[in-house]
């Protein structure tokens, strides 16, 4: 049996917070987060729940700061960001990527997805240097995301020090115009 996956990415100029969610408390919280100087903000949810779209919408709100992304693959190409793509074939993984990014004195780093112990450790290390770090992790709830981060990194003390928020998001269909909106839980 042969199979394949085709992922069609929706290229757009980003969504406003009002387009992402109708939850006004979440909108205000996300607006406040983009002004933070440091820490780790984690977005969790199932595959296709809009985590990357949310993170890119937040990055587009940040003005006057140096922003780097590290992704596998780059999902949205942006002119105002410095974007690195993981390429294990040439030995450029999350560890090497974060090391390279940190040499450039970034203000904000977006790590596309925490999927293993190396990416978890490097996301935490980047936040410990004083950067604001956005990342995503697959999970069904905020508490499961936190548990996975602790399991993958093996370092709960550093997580306590740097973790700002854990969001979990789900897409809900709006029947008025056949579009979707995110519903968030957070801690």
Short mmCIF file of N, CA and C in Angstrom, two decimals, residues 43-111:
data_model
loop_
_atom_site.label_atom_id
_atom_site.label_comp_id
_atom_site.label_asym_id
_atom_site.label_seq_id
_atom_site.Cartn_x
_atom_site.Cartn_y
_atom_site.Cartn_z
N UNK A 43 1.66 26.92 22.26
CA UNK A 43 0.35 26.72 21.65
C UNK A 43 0.18 25.24 21.38
N UNK A 44 -0.91 24.68 21.90
CA UNK A 44 -1.15 23.26 21.73
C UNK A 44 -2.49 23.05 21.05
N UNK A 45 -2.64 21.86 20.54
CA UNK A 45 -3.88 21.50 19.88
C UNK A 45 -3.62 20.32 18.96
N UNK A 46 -4.68 19.85 18.37
CA UNK A 46 -4.56 18.72 17.45
C UNK A 46 -4.04 19.21 16.11
N UNK A 47 -3.63 18.30 15.27
CA UNK A 47 -3.18 18.64 13.93
C UNK A 47 -4.27 19.41 13.20
N UNK A 48 -3.89 20.52 12.58
CA UNK A 48 -4.85 21.31 11.81
C UNK A 48 -5.72 22.24 12.62
N UNK A 49 -5.35 22.49 13.88
CA UNK A 49 -6.19 23.35 14.73
C UNK A 49 -5.83 24.83 14.63
N UNK A 50 -4.84 25.18 13.81
CA UNK A 50 -4.52 26.59 13.58
C UNK A 50 -3.39 27.14 14.43
N UNK A 51 -2.59 26.29 15.03
CA UNK A 51 -1.50 26.75 15.90
C UNK A 51 -0.51 27.63 15.14
N UNK A 52 -0.08 27.18 13.97
CA UNK A 52 0.88 27.95 13.18
C UNK A 52 0.28 29.27 12.72
N UNK A 53 -0.96 29.26 12.31
CA UNK A 53 -1.63 30.49 11.89
C UNK A 53 -1.69 31.48 13.04
N UNK A 54 -2.00 31.00 14.23
CA UNK A 54 -2.04 31.88 15.41
C UNK A 54 -0.67 32.47 15.68
N UNK A 55 0.37 31.63 15.66
CA UNK A 55 1.71 32.14 15.95
C UNK A 55 2.16 33.17 14.91
N UNK A 56 1.91 32.91 13.64
CA UNK A 56 2.30 33.89 12.61
C UNK A 56 1.51 35.18 12.72
N UNK A 57 0.25 35.10 13.09
CA UNK A 57 -0.54 36.31 13.28
C UNK A 57 0.04 37.15 14.42
N UNK A 58 0.51 36.49 15.47
CA UNK A 58 1.14 37.21 16.58
C UNK A 58 2.47 37.82 16.15
N UNK A 59 3.26 37.08 15.40
CA UNK A 59 4.56 37.60 14.94
C UNK A 59 4.36 38.85 14.08
N UNK A 60 3.31 38.87 13.28
CA UNK A 60 3.06 40.03 12.42
C UNK A 60 2.63 41.26 13.22
N UNK A 61 2.20 41.06 14.45
CA UNK A 61 1.81 42.19 15.31
C UNK A 61 3.02 42.84 15.97
N UNK A 62 4.14 42.16 16.00
CA UNK A 62 5.32 42.66 16.69
C UNK A 62 6.08 43.60 15.78
N UNK A 63 6.33 44.79 16.26
CA UNK A 63 7.04 45.81 15.47
C UNK A 63 8.34 46.19 16.17
N UNK A 64 9.37 46.48 15.39
CA UNK A 64 10.62 47.01 15.91
C UNK A 64 11.48 46.00 16.66
N UNK A 65 11.24 44.72 16.45
CA UNK A 65 12.04 43.69 17.11
C UNK A 65 12.60 42.73 16.07
N UNK A 66 13.71 42.09 16.42
CA UNK A 66 14.33 41.10 15.55
C UNK A 66 13.68 39.75 15.80
N UNK A 67 13.08 39.18 14.76
CA UNK A 67 12.32 37.95 14.89
C UNK A 67 12.93 36.88 13.99
N UNK A 68 13.16 35.70 14.57
CA UNK A 68 13.67 34.54 13.84
C UNK A 68 12.69 33.38 13.99
N UNK A 69 12.60 32.56 12.95
CA UNK A 69 11.81 31.34 13.05
C UNK A 69 12.69 30.15 12.71
N UNK A 70 12.36 29.01 13.30
CA UNK A 70 13.03 27.74 13.03
C UNK A 70 11.93 26.72 12.83
N UNK A 71 11.82 26.22 11.60
CA UNK A 71 10.68 25.37 11.25
C UNK A 71 11.10 24.17 10.43
N UNK A 72 10.21 23.18 10.40
CA UNK A 72 10.42 21.97 9.61
C UNK A 72 9.10 21.51 9.02
N UNK A 73 8.70 21.99 7.87
CA UNK A 73 9.31 23.00 6.99
C UNK A 73 8.78 24.40 7.32
N UNK A 74 9.32 25.41 6.62
CA UNK A 74 8.78 26.77 6.72
C UNK A 74 7.39 26.73 6.11
N UNK A 75 6.39 27.15 6.88
CA UNK A 75 5.01 27.05 6.41
C UNK A 75 4.48 28.33 5.81
N UNK A 76 4.96 29.46 6.28
CA UNK A 76 4.51 30.76 5.78
C UNK A 76 5.75 31.61 5.55
N UNK A 77 5.96 32.07 4.34
CA UNK A 77 7.12 32.89 4.02
C UNK A 77 6.78 34.34 4.33
N UNK A 78 7.63 34.99 5.13
CA UNK A 78 7.41 36.38 5.53
C UNK A 78 8.67 37.18 5.29
N UNK A 79 8.51 38.36 4.73
CA UNK A 79 9.66 39.22 4.43
C UNK A 79 10.30 39.83 5.67
N UNK A 80 9.51 40.09 6.71
CA UNK A 80 10.04 40.81 7.87
C UNK A 80 10.63 39.88 8.94
N UNK A 81 10.76 38.60 8.64
CA UNK A 81 11.32 37.62 9.57
C UNK A 81 12.56 36.98 8.96
N UNK A 82 13.46 36.53 9.82
CA UNK A 82 14.58 35.70 9.36
C UNK A 82 14.16 34.26 9.64
N UNK A 83 14.02 33.49 8.58
CA UNK A 83 13.49 32.14 8.71
C UNK A 83 14.53 31.08 8.38
N UNK A 84 14.67 30.11 9.28
CA UNK A 84 15.55 28.97 9.07
C UNK A 84 14.70 27.71 8.94
N UNK A 85 15.13 26.82 8.05
CA UNK A 85 14.43 25.56 7.87
C UNK A 85 15.34 24.42 8.29
N UNK A 86 14.79 23.50 9.07
CA UNK A 86 15.54 22.32 9.50
C UNK A 86 15.89 21.50 8.26
N UNK A 87 17.14 21.01 8.22
CA UNK A 87 17.57 20.12 7.15
C UNK A 87 18.52 19.09 7.75
N UNK A 88 17.96 17.99 8.22
CA UNK A 88 18.75 16.95 8.88
C UNK A 88 19.77 16.32 7.95
N UNK A 89 19.52 16.35 6.64
CA UNK A 89 20.46 15.75 5.67
C UNK A 89 21.83 16.43 5.70
N UNK A 90 21.85 17.72 6.03
CA UNK A 90 23.13 18.43 6.11
C UNK A 90 23.54 18.71 7.55
N UNK A 91 22.84 18.08 8.50
CA UNK A 91 23.20 18.24 9.90
C UNK A 91 22.70 19.51 10.55
N UNK A 92 21.65 20.11 9.99
CA UNK A 92 21.09 21.34 10.56
C UNK A 92 19.75 21.01 11.21
N UNK A 93 19.82 20.67 12.51
CA UNK A 93 18.63 20.34 13.28
C UNK A 93 18.26 21.46 14.22
N UNK A 94 17.37 21.17 15.16
CA UNK A 94 16.92 22.18 16.11
C UNK A 94 18.06 22.70 16.97
N UNK A 95 18.95 21.82 17.39
CA UNK A 95 20.07 22.25 18.24
C UNK A 95 20.98 23.23 17.51
N UNK A 96 21.36 22.89 16.29
CA UNK A 96 22.21 23.77 15.51
C UNK A 96 21.48 25.06 15.13
N UNK A 97 20.20 24.95 14.82
CA UNK A 97 19.41 26.12 14.44
C UNK A 97 19.29 27.13 15.57
N UNK A 98 18.96 26.65 16.76
CA UNK A 98 18.85 27.57 17.90
C UNK A 98 20.20 28.19 18.23
N UNK A 99 21.26 27.40 18.17
CA UNK A 99 22.59 27.96 18.42
C UNK A 99 22.91 29.08 17.44
N UNK A 100 22.60 28.87 16.16
CA UNK A 100 22.85 29.90 15.15
C UNK A 100 22.00 31.14 15.42
N UNK A 101 20.74 30.94 15.72
CA UNK A 101 19.84 32.07 15.96
C UNK A 101 20.30 32.87 17.17
N UNK A 102 20.69 32.21 18.25
CA UNK A 102 21.08 32.92 19.47
C UNK A 102 22.33 33.76 19.26
N UNK A 103 23.17 33.41 18.29
CA UNK A 103 24.35 34.22 17.98
C UNK A 103 23.98 35.58 17.40
N UNK A 104 22.76 35.71 16.91
CA UNK A 104 22.31 36.94 16.26
C UNK A 104 21.53 37.86 17.20
N UNK A 105 21.50 37.53 18.49
CA UNK A 105 20.84 38.37 19.49
C UNK A 105 19.38 38.67 19.13
N UNK A 106 18.56 37.63 19.00
CA UNK A 106 17.15 37.85 18.62
C UNK A 106 16.33 38.38 19.78
N UNK A 107 15.25 39.06 19.45
CA UNK A 107 14.27 39.46 20.45
C UNK A 107 13.19 38.39 20.61
N UNK A 108 12.77 37.83 19.46
CA UNK A 108 11.69 36.86 19.44
C UNK A 108 12.10 35.68 18.56
N UNK A 109 11.78 34.47 19.03
CA UNK A 109 12.04 33.26 18.25
C UNK A 109 10.75 32.46 18.19
N UNK A 110 10.42 31.97 17.00
CA UNK A 110 9.30 31.06 16.85
C UNK A 110 9.87 29.71 16.41
N UNK A 111 9.64 28.69 17.22
CA UNK A 111 10.05 27.33 16.90
C UNK A 111 8.78 26.61 16.47
#
